[in-house]
Coordinates of C-alpha atoms in Angstrom, one line a residue:
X1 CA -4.2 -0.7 15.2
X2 CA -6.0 -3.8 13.8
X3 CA -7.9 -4.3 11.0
X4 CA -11.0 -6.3 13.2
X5 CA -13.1 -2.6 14.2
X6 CA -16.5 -2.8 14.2
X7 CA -18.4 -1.7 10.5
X8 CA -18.7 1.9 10.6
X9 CA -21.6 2.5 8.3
X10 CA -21.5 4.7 5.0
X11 CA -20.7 8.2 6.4
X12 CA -20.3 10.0 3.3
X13 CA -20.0 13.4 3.2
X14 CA -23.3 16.0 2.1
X15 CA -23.5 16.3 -1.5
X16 CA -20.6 13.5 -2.4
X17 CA -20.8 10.4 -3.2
X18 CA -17.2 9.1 -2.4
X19 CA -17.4 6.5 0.5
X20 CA -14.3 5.2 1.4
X21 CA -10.5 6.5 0.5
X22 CA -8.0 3.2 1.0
X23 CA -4.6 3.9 0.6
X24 CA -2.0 1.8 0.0
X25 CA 1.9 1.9 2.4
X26 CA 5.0 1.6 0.8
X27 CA 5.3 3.9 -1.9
X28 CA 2.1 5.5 -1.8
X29 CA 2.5 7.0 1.7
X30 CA 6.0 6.4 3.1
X31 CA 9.1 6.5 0.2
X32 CA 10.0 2.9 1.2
X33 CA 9.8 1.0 -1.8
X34 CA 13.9 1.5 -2.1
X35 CA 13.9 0.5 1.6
X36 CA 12.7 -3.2 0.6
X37 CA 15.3 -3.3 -2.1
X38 CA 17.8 -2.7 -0.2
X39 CA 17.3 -4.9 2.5
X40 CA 16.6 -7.8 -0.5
X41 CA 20.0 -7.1 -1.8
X42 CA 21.6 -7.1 1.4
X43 CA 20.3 -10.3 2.9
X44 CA 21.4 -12.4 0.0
X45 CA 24.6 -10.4 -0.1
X46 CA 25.6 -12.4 2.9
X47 CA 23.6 -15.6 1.4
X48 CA 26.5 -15.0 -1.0
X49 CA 24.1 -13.8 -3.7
X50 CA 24.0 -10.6 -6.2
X51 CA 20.4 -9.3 -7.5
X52 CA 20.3 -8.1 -10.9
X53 CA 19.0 -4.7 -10.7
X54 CA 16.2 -5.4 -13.4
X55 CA 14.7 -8.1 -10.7
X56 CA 13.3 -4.9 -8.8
X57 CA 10.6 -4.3 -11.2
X58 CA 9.3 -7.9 -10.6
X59 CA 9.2 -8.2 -6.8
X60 CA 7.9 -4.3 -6.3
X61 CA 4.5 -3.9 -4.7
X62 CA 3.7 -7.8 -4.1
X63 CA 3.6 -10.0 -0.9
X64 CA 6.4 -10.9 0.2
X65 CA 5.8 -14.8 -0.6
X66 CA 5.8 -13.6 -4.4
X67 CA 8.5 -11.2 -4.0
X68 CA 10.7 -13.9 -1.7
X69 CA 9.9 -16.6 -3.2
X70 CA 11.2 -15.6 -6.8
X71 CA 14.3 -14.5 -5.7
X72 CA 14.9 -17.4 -4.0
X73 CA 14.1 -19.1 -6.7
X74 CA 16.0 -16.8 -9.4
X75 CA 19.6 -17.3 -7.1
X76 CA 19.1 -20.4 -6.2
X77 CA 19.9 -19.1 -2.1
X78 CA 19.7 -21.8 0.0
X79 CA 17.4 -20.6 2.6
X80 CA 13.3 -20.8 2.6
X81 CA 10.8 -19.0 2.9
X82 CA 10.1 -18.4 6.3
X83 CA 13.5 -18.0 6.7
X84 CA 14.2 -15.1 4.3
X85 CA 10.4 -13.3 5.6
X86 CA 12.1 -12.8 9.0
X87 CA 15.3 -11.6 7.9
X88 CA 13.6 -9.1 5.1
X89 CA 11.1 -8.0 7.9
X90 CA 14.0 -7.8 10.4
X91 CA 16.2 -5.7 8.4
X92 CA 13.0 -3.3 6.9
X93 CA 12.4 -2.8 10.7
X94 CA 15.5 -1.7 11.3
X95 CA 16.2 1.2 8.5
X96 CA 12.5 2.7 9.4
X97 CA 13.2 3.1 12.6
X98 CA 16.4 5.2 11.7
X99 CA 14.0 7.4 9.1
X100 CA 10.4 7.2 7.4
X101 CA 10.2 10.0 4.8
X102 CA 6.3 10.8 3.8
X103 CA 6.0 10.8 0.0
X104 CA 5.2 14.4 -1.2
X105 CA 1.9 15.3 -0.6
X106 CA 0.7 12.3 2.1
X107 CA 1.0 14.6 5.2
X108 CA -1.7 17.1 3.8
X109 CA -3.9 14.4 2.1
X110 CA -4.3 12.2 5.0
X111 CA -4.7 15.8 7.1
X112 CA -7.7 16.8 5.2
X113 CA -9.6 13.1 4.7
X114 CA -9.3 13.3 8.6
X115 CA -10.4 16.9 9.3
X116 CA -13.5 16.0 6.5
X117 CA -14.0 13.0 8.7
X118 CA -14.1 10.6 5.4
X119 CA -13.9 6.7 6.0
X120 CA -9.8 6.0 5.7
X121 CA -8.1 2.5 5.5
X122 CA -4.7 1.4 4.8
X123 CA -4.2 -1.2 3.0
X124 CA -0.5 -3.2 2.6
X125 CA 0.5 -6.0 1.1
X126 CA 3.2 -5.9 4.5
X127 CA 3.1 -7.2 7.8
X128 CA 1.0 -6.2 10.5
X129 CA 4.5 -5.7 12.2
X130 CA 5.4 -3.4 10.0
X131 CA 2.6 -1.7 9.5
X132 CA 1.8 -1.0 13.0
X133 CA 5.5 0.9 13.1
X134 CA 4.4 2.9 10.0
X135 CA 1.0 3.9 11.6
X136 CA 3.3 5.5 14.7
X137 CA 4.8 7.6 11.9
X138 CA 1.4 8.1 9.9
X139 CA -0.6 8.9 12.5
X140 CA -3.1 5.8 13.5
X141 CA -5.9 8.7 14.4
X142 CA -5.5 9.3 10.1
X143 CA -7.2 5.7 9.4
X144 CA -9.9 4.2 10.8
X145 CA -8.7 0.4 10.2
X146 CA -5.7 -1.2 8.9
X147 CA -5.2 -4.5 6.4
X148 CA -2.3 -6.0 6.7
X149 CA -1.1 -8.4 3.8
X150 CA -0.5 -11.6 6.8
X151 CA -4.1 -11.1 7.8
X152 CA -5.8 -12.0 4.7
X153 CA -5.9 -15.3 2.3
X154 CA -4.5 -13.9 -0.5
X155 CA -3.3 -10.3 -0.9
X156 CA -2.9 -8.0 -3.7
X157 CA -3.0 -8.7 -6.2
X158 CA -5.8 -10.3 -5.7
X159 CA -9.2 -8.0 -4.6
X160 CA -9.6 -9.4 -1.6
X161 CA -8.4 -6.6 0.9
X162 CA -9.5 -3.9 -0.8
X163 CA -12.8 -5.9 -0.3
X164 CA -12.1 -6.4 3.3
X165 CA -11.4 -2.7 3.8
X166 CA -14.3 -1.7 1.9
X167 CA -16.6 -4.4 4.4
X168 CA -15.6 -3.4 7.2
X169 CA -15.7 0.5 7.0
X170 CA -19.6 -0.1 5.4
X171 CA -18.7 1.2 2.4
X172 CA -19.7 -0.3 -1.7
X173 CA -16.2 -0.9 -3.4
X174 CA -17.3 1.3 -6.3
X175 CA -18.0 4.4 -4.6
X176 CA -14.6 4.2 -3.0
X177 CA -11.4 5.7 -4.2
X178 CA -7.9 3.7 -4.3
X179 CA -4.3 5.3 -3.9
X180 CA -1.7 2.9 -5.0
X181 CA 1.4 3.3 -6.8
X182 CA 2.6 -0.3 -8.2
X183 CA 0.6 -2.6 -10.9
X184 CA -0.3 -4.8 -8.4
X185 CA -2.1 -2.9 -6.5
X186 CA -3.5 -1.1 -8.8
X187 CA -4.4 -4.8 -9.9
X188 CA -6.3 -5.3 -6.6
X189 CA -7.9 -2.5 -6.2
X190 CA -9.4 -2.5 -10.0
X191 CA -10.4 -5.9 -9.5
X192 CA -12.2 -5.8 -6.5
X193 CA -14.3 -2.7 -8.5
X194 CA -12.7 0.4 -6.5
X195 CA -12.0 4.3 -8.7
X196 CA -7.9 4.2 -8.8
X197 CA -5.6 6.9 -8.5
X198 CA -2.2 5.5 -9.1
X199 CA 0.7 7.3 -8.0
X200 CA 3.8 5.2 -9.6
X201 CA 7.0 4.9 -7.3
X202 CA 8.7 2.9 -9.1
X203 CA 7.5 1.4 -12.9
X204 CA 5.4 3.5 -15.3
X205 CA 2.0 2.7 -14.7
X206 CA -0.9 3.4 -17.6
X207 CA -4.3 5.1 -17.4
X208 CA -6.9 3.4 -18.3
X209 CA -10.9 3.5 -17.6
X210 CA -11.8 3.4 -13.9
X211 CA -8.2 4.3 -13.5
X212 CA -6.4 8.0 -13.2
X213 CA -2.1 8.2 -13.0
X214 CA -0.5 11.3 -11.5
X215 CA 2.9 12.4 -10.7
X216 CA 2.7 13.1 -7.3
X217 CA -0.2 12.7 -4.2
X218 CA 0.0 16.7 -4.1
X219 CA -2.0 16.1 -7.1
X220 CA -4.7 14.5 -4.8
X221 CA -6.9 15.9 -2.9
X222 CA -10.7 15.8 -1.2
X223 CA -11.6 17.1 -4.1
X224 CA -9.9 15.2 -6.6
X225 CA -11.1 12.4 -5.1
X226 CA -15.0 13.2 -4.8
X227 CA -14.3 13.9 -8.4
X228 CA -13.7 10.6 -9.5
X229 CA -16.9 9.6 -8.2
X230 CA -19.0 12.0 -10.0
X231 CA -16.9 10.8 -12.9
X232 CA -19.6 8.1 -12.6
X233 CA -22.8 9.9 -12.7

């Protein structure tokens, strides 16, 4: 699935005046957030390298060029870039296609937004690659378009595919509601005027205004989310 389908208008549903629902991958949707750490610590193993645990908090939830390029930069590895990107994507490819656990709670949600036939995207700061083996897992029927974080300028946590999602299914970014469950997406979703639910994985993550934290997505549901937009009545 790519993330070029045609605009699909503002279908919202009677009486609601939720949009969109864009969810974010890793950690939101698949429990993979530990996947990505574990490949990091594993590739600079053999680059003769050890990652201080407290790093993992700093590279969660961004692009890989942020989340690369600082541990590169913090073990002074001598490999760049490119070079690590291949070997992080490699090795992330591998352990999902020996398992892909859902999070609690994604099965049902992205179920029902499906059955209620509300606009879905998914939005990752990973690599269409990657993405496209999660969506075999997921369901690609569940969203109808995908952003990947290779396919856009600059990704979270920046707005700007959280705006591209929002474009292309028709939608206004403030009448649509964001699951994410790292700062930086929450970052991007916030800043490109979207209602967030965050869902942490992995740091502690703050409510604020515009902004609602649960525990788990079997907190979320249709509901829930319509909710938040009413919120704004």
């Amino acid at each position: 699935m790519t993330s070029t389908v045609p605009a699909l208008g503002t279908r919202t549903a009677e009486g609601s005046a939720l949009q969109a629902v864009l969810l974010d991958m890793d950690g939101t949707l698949v429990d993979t957030e530990g996947f990505w750490w574990d490949v990091e610590v594993e590739v600079f193993a053999a680059l003769g390298h050890t990652l201080d645990d407290s790093w993992r908090h700093v590279v969660v939830g961004g692009p890989m060029t942020r989340s690369a390029g600082f541990l590169i930069e913090a073990t002074g590895a001598a490999i760049t870039l490119a070079e690590l990107a291949v070997l992080l994507n490699d090795g992330f490819e591998e352990r999902i296609g020996q398992a892909l656990p859902l999070m609690p709670g994604a099965a049902r949600l992205l179920a029902e937004l499906h059955e209620h036939a509300i606009p879905t995207a998914l939005v990752s700061a990973s690599h269409r690659r990657i993405i496209d083996r999660v969506l075999t897992v997921l369901g690609p029927h569940h969203f109808d378009l995908s952003v990947a974080g290779d396919e856009v300028s600059r990704t979270k946590p920046f707005p700007d595919p959280y705006l591209m999602a929002a474009a292309r299914l028709g939608a206004d970014p403030s009448r649509c509601a964001v699951v994410e469950d790292t700062a930086t997406g929450v970052a991007a979703a916030e800043a490109a005027g979207c209602r967030v639910v965050a869902v942490p994985s992995v740091a502690p993550i703050t409510p604020a205004a515009g902004r609602t934290v649960v525990r788990s997505l079997e907190a979320v549901d249709l509901a829930f989310l319509r909710g938040l937009m009413t919120e704004m009545r």
